[in-house]
Coordinates of C-alpha atoms in Angstrom, one line a residue:
M1 CA 68.9 112.3 163.5
I2 CA 69.9 111.5 167.2
K3 CA 73.7 111.8 167.3
N4 CA 75.8 109.3 169.3
L5 CA 73.0 107.8 171.3
F6 CA 73.6 104.1 170.4
S7 CA 76.2 102.1 168.5
L8 CA 73.8 99.2 167.9
L9 CA 70.6 98.9 165.7
W10 CA 67.7 97.3 167.5
V11 CA 65.7 94.9 165.3
L12 CA 62.2 94.3 166.7
P13 CA 61.0 90.6 166.6
F14 CA 57.4 91.2 165.4
M15 CA 55.5 92.6 162.3
V16 CA 53.9 96.0 161.7
A17 CA 50.1 96.0 162.2
S18 CA 48.3 95.8 158.9
A19 CA 45.1 97.4 157.8
Q20 CA 43.2 94.1 158.5
G21 CA 44.5 93.6 162.1
V22 CA 47.4 93.8 164.5
S23 CA 49.5 91.3 166.5
D24 CA 48.1 89.9 169.8
D25 CA 51.2 91.0 171.7
L26 CA 50.7 94.8 171.5
P27 CA 50.6 97.6 174.1
P28 CA 47.1 98.2 175.6
N29 CA 45.2 101.6 175.4
P30 CA 47.6 103.3 172.9
E31 CA 47.7 107.0 172.3
F32 CA 48.7 109.0 169.2
G33 CA 52.4 110.0 169.1
K34 CA 53.5 107.8 172.0
C35 CA 55.9 104.8 172.0
Y36 CA 55.8 101.6 174.1
A37 CA 58.5 99.0 174.9
K38 CA 58.7 95.5 176.2
C39 CA 62.3 94.7 177.0
K40 CA 64.3 91.8 178.4
I41 CA 66.1 92.5 181.6
P42 CA 69.8 91.6 181.2
D43 CA 71.4 89.0 183.3
C44 CA 73.2 90.2 186.4
V45 CA 77.0 89.7 185.8
V46 CA 79.6 90.2 188.5
Q47 CA 83.1 91.1 187.2
T48 CA 86.3 90.2 189.2
T49 CA 89.8 91.6 188.6
E50 CA 93.3 90.5 189.7
S51 CA 96.5 92.4 189.3
V52 CA 99.6 90.4 188.3
M53 CA 103.2 91.9 188.0
T54 CA 104.7 91.4 184.6
K55 CA 108.0 93.3 185.1
A56 CA 109.9 94.1 188.3
A57 CA 110.9 97.7 189.3
S58 CA 114.4 98.9 188.2
K59 CA 116.6 102.0 187.9
R60 CA 118.4 103.7 185.0
V61 CA 121.0 106.5 184.7
E62 CA 120.2 109.5 182.5
I63 CA 122.7 112.1 181.2
I64 CA 121.4 115.6 181.3
P65 CA 123.4 117.7 178.8
A66 CA 124.9 121.1 179.6
R67 CA 122.7 124.2 179.1
Y68 CA 123.9 127.2 177.2
E69 CA 122.5 130.7 176.6
T70 CA 123.1 133.2 173.8
R71 CA 124.4 136.6 174.7
N72 CA 124.3 139.6 172.3
E73 CA 126.7 142.6 172.1
Q74 CA 126.1 145.6 169.8
V75 CA 128.9 147.4 167.9
L76 CA 128.5 150.8 166.3
V77 CA 129.0 150.6 162.5
K78 CA 127.8 154.1 161.4
E79 CA 127.2 157.2 163.5
A80 CA 123.9 159.1 163.4
S81 CA 123.5 162.0 160.9
R82 CA 121.0 164.5 159.4
K83 CA 119.9 165.3 155.8
L84 CA 117.4 167.6 154.0
V85 CA 114.5 166.0 152.1
V86 CA 111.9 167.6 149.8
V87 CA 108.3 167.4 151.0
P88 CA 106.3 167.5 147.7
A89 CA 103.2 169.8 147.3
T90 CA 99.8 168.4 148.0
Y91 CA 96.7 168.9 145.8
E92 CA 93.0 168.8 146.2
T93 CA 90.1 168.3 143.7
V94 CA 87.5 171.1 143.4
S95 CA 84.2 170.1 141.8
E96 CA 81.5 172.2 140.1
Q97 CA 78.1 171.1 138.8
I98 CA 76.6 172.3 135.5
L99 CA 72.9 171.9 134.7
L100 CA 72.4 169.9 131.5
K101 CA 68.6 169.1 131.6
P102 CA 66.0 170.6 134.0
A103 CA 63.6 168.4 136.0
E104 CA 60.3 167.3 134.4
K105 CA 57.2 165.1 135.0
K106 CA 55.5 162.5 132.9
L107 CA 52.6 160.0 133.2
T108 CA 53.4 156.2 133.4
E109 CA 51.1 153.2 133.4
V110 CA 50.9 151.1 136.5
P111 CA 49.8 147.6 135.4
A112 CA 47.1 145.6 137.3
T113 CA 48.1 143.1 139.9
Y114 CA 46.7 139.6 140.4
E115 CA 46.5 137.1 143.2
N116 CA 45.7 133.4 143.6
V117 CA 42.6 132.4 145.7
S118 CA 42.8 128.9 147.1
E119 CA 40.1 126.5 148.3
Q120 CA 40.8 123.2 150.2
I121 CA 38.7 120.1 149.7
L122 CA 38.9 117.1 152.1
V123 CA 40.2 114.0 150.4
S124 CA 40.7 111.5 153.3
P125 CA 39.9 112.0 157.1
E126 CA 42.3 111.7 160.0
S127 CA 43.2 108.1 161.1
G128 CA 45.7 106.2 163.3
R129 CA 48.1 103.2 162.7
W130 CA 50.6 101.0 164.5
V131 CA 54.3 101.5 163.5
K132 CA 57.1 99.1 164.3
K133 CA 60.3 101.0 165.3
K134 CA 63.6 99.5 164.0
V135 CA 65.8 101.6 166.2
D136 CA 64.7 102.6 169.8
P137 CA 67.1 104.2 172.2
S138 CA 64.7 103.6 175.2
C139 CA 65.6 99.9 175.4
L140 CA 68.8 99.3 177.4
S141 CA 69.6 95.7 176.6
A142 CA 72.7 94.8 174.5
N143 CA 70.7 92.1 172.7
P144 CA 68.8 93.5 169.7
E145 CA 66.3 90.6 170.1
D146 CA 65.2 91.8 173.6
C147 CA 63.1 94.9 172.8
M148 CA 59.7 95.1 171.0
V149 CA 58.5 98.7 170.4
Q150 CA 55.2 99.7 168.7
C151 CA 54.2 103.4 168.3
Y152 CA 50.6 104.4 167.6
E153 CA 50.9 107.3 165.2
K154 CA 48.3 109.7 163.8
T155 CA 47.8 109.9 160.0
P156 CA 46.7 113.5 159.3
A157 CA 43.7 114.3 157.0
Q158 CA 44.5 114.8 153.3
Y159 CA 43.2 117.9 151.4
K160 CA 43.2 118.9 147.8
T161 CA 43.8 122.6 147.0
I162 CA 42.0 124.4 144.1
T163 CA 43.4 127.8 143.1
K164 CA 42.1 130.5 140.7
R165 CA 43.7 133.8 139.6
V166 CA 41.7 137.1 140.3
T167 CA 42.5 140.8 139.9
K168 CA 43.9 142.3 143.1
T169 CA 44.3 146.0 141.9
P170 CA 43.2 147.4 138.5
A171 CA 45.6 149.1 136.1
T172 CA 46.2 152.8 136.8
T173 CA 48.5 155.7 135.8
K174 CA 50.8 157.8 138.0
E175 CA 52.9 160.9 137.6
V176 CA 56.6 160.3 137.8
E177 CA 59.1 163.1 138.4
I178 CA 62.3 162.9 136.3
P179 CA 65.1 164.7 138.1
A180 CA 67.3 167.3 136.5
E181 CA 70.6 166.1 135.0
Y182 CA 73.9 167.7 135.9
K183 CA 77.5 167.4 134.8
T184 CA 80.4 167.6 137.3
V185 CA 83.5 169.5 136.3
T186 CA 86.6 168.9 138.4
K187 CA 90.0 170.5 138.6
Q188 CA 93.1 170.2 140.9
V189 CA 94.5 173.1 142.9
I190 CA 97.5 173.3 145.2
K191 CA 96.5 172.7 148.8
T192 CA 100.0 173.0 150.4
P193 CA 103.2 174.1 148.5
A194 CA 106.4 172.0 148.3
T195 CA 108.8 172.4 151.3
T196 CA 112.0 170.9 152.7
K197 CA 112.6 169.3 156.1
E198 CA 115.6 168.0 158.1
V199 CA 115.5 164.2 158.7
E200 CA 117.6 162.5 161.4
I201 CA 119.4 159.3 160.2
P202 CA 119.8 157.0 163.2
A203 CA 123.1 155.3 164.0
E204 CA 123.7 151.8 162.6
Y205 CA 124.8 148.9 164.9
K206 CA 125.9 145.3 164.3
T207 CA 124.9 142.6 166.8
I208 CA 127.6 140.0 167.8
T209 CA 126.2 136.8 169.4
K210 CA 128.1 134.2 171.4
Q211 CA 127.0 131.1 173.5
V212 CA 128.0 130.8 177.2
E213 CA 127.7 127.7 179.3
V214 CA 125.1 128.3 182.1
E215 CA 124.9 124.8 183.6
P216 CA 127.4 121.9 183.2
A217 CA 126.3 118.4 182.1
R218 CA 125.2 116.0 184.9
T219 CA 123.6 112.7 185.5
R220 CA 120.5 111.5 187.4
E221 CA 119.1 108.2 188.5
I222 CA 115.5 107.5 187.4
E223 CA 113.3 104.9 189.2
I224 CA 111.4 102.6 186.7
P225 CA 108.2 101.3 188.4
A226 CA 107.1 97.8 188.2
E227 CA 104.6 96.9 185.5
Y228 CA 101.3 95.0 186.2
T229 CA 98.5 93.6 184.1
T230 CA 94.9 93.2 185.1
I231 CA 93.1 89.8 184.6
K232 CA 89.3 90.2 184.4
S233 CA 86.6 87.5 184.7
K234 CA 82.8 87.6 184.7
I235 CA 80.3 85.5 186.7
V236 CA 76.6 85.3 186.0
A237 CA 74.9 86.0 189.3
D238 CA 71.3 86.1 188.3
N239 CA 69.1 85.4 185.2
A240 CA 66.3 87.9 184.4
G241 CA 63.3 87.9 182.0
Y242 CA 61.0 90.2 180.0
T243 CA 59.1 93.2 181.4
N244 CA 55.5 94.3 180.7
W245 CA 54.6 96.9 178.1
Y246 CA 55.6 100.4 179.3
E247 CA 55.4 103.9 177.7
V248 CA 58.9 105.0 176.8
V249 CA 60.6 108.0 175.3
C250 CA 60.3 107.8 171.5
A251 CA 63.5 107.9 169.4
R252 CA 62.5 111.3 167.9
D253 CA 62.4 112.8 171.4
M254 CA 65.7 111.3 172.7
S255 CA 67.8 114.4 172.3
D256 CA 71.3 115.1 173.6
G257 CA 69.9 117.6 176.0
L258 CA 67.4 115.0 177.5
V259 CA 70.2 112.4 177.9
K260 CA 72.5 115.1 179.5
N261 CA 69.7 116.0 182.0
L262 CA 69.2 112.3 182.8
Q263 CA 72.9 111.9 183.5
E264 CA 72.9 115.0 185.8
K265 CA 69.9 113.6 187.8
L266 CA 71.5 110.2 188.2
Q267 CA 74.9 111.6 189.1
A268 CA 73.3 113.9 191.7
Q269 CA 71.8 110.8 193.4
G270 CA 75.2 109.0 193.5
Y271 CA 75.0 106.9 190.4
D272 CA 78.1 106.9 188.3
V273 CA 77.3 107.8 184.6
G274 CA 80.9 108.6 183.6
T275 CA 81.2 111.8 181.6
I276 CA 78.1 114.0 181.4
D277 CA 78.1 114.4 177.6
G278 CA 74.5 113.7 176.4
I279 CA 75.5 110.3 175.0
M280 CA 73.6 107.2 176.2
G281 CA 76.8 105.1 176.8
S282 CA 77.3 101.9 178.7
K283 CA 78.0 103.7 182.0
T284 CA 74.8 105.7 181.7
K285 CA 72.7 102.6 180.9
N286 CA 74.2 100.7 183.8
A287 CA 73.6 103.6 186.2
L288 CA 69.9 103.9 185.0
V289 CA 69.3 100.1 185.5
K290 CA 70.9 100.3 189.0
Y291 CA 68.6 103.3 189.9
Q292 CA 65.5 101.4 188.6
Q293 CA 66.5 98.3 190.7
D294 CA 67.1 100.4 193.8
H295 CA 63.7 102.2 193.5
K296 CA 61.7 99.2 192.3
L297 CA 60.9 100.8 188.9
P298 CA 60.3 99.1 185.5
I299 CA 63.7 97.9 184.3
G300 CA 65.3 97.9 180.8
N301 CA 64.1 101.1 179.1
L302 CA 63.7 104.8 179.7
N303 CA 60.0 104.7 180.7
K304 CA 57.6 107.4 182.0
E305 CA 57.7 105.9 185.6
T306 CA 61.5 106.4 185.7
M307 CA 61.3 109.9 184.2
A308 CA 58.7 110.9 186.8
A309 CA 60.8 109.5 189.7
L310 CA 63.9 111.5 188.5
G311 CA 61.8 114.6 188.0
L312 CA 62.4 114.8 184.2

């Protein structure tokens, strides 16, 4: 699934080609695995903005409270001292192995192994068919009625597999060595004897904390800027129409990486795509249409002519 490419589903206004025939309005000279689009070029709309003040600038007084810090003071509660403690003895485990049963050999049967041999028979040969695409990210119009996409896809040949079971290796015998059996006897012995050592007991202190004023309370005057609102209006400057059929990037191939590469190419040539994030958003679509208009390329979809011009 192509993530975050479009927020709209594109419903195509024509039927899928049947086994008896196809629609008259279809792409010429189709090739297997390729997709084609015929899209309506959106109207050219000019947007104007006007800023209106809704609230005048003003001032307010803010009280900044005093700042305090905590200071600590340590008081001796108990002086340092020494005491003797016992260090217990340490032990280690010593192990010894005793032979219970000597090693021996015996013959065992190795069963035969089998494998499946497969043979494929052709059921139906390879063929092609027209497929109508319901969602196509190559079309850039906001109107789902504007794009008609037909993809000529290959139907692979069908085969039937027949399998049979045959002997791979016959049954045999082999000599197996049975290892000797041992019993481990363990016992604990003293590793280091018990001793005593002198331990220093550190002095004990009590921490007394108190708060001291570092900075007194004060006031400051804050400027509150005026508030404005933006009024937007749109004017239709030019009406457009439908394009011819062009080969476009199929939905299955429209990856995040391809869209990101497209955004980088457009941005490098001075077309604002917004954030380079691999998502075909409104800014990316508008930048692509502007690039197509400036370079006299087919408009309304991500076609092979535009891909070639951008070096994709």
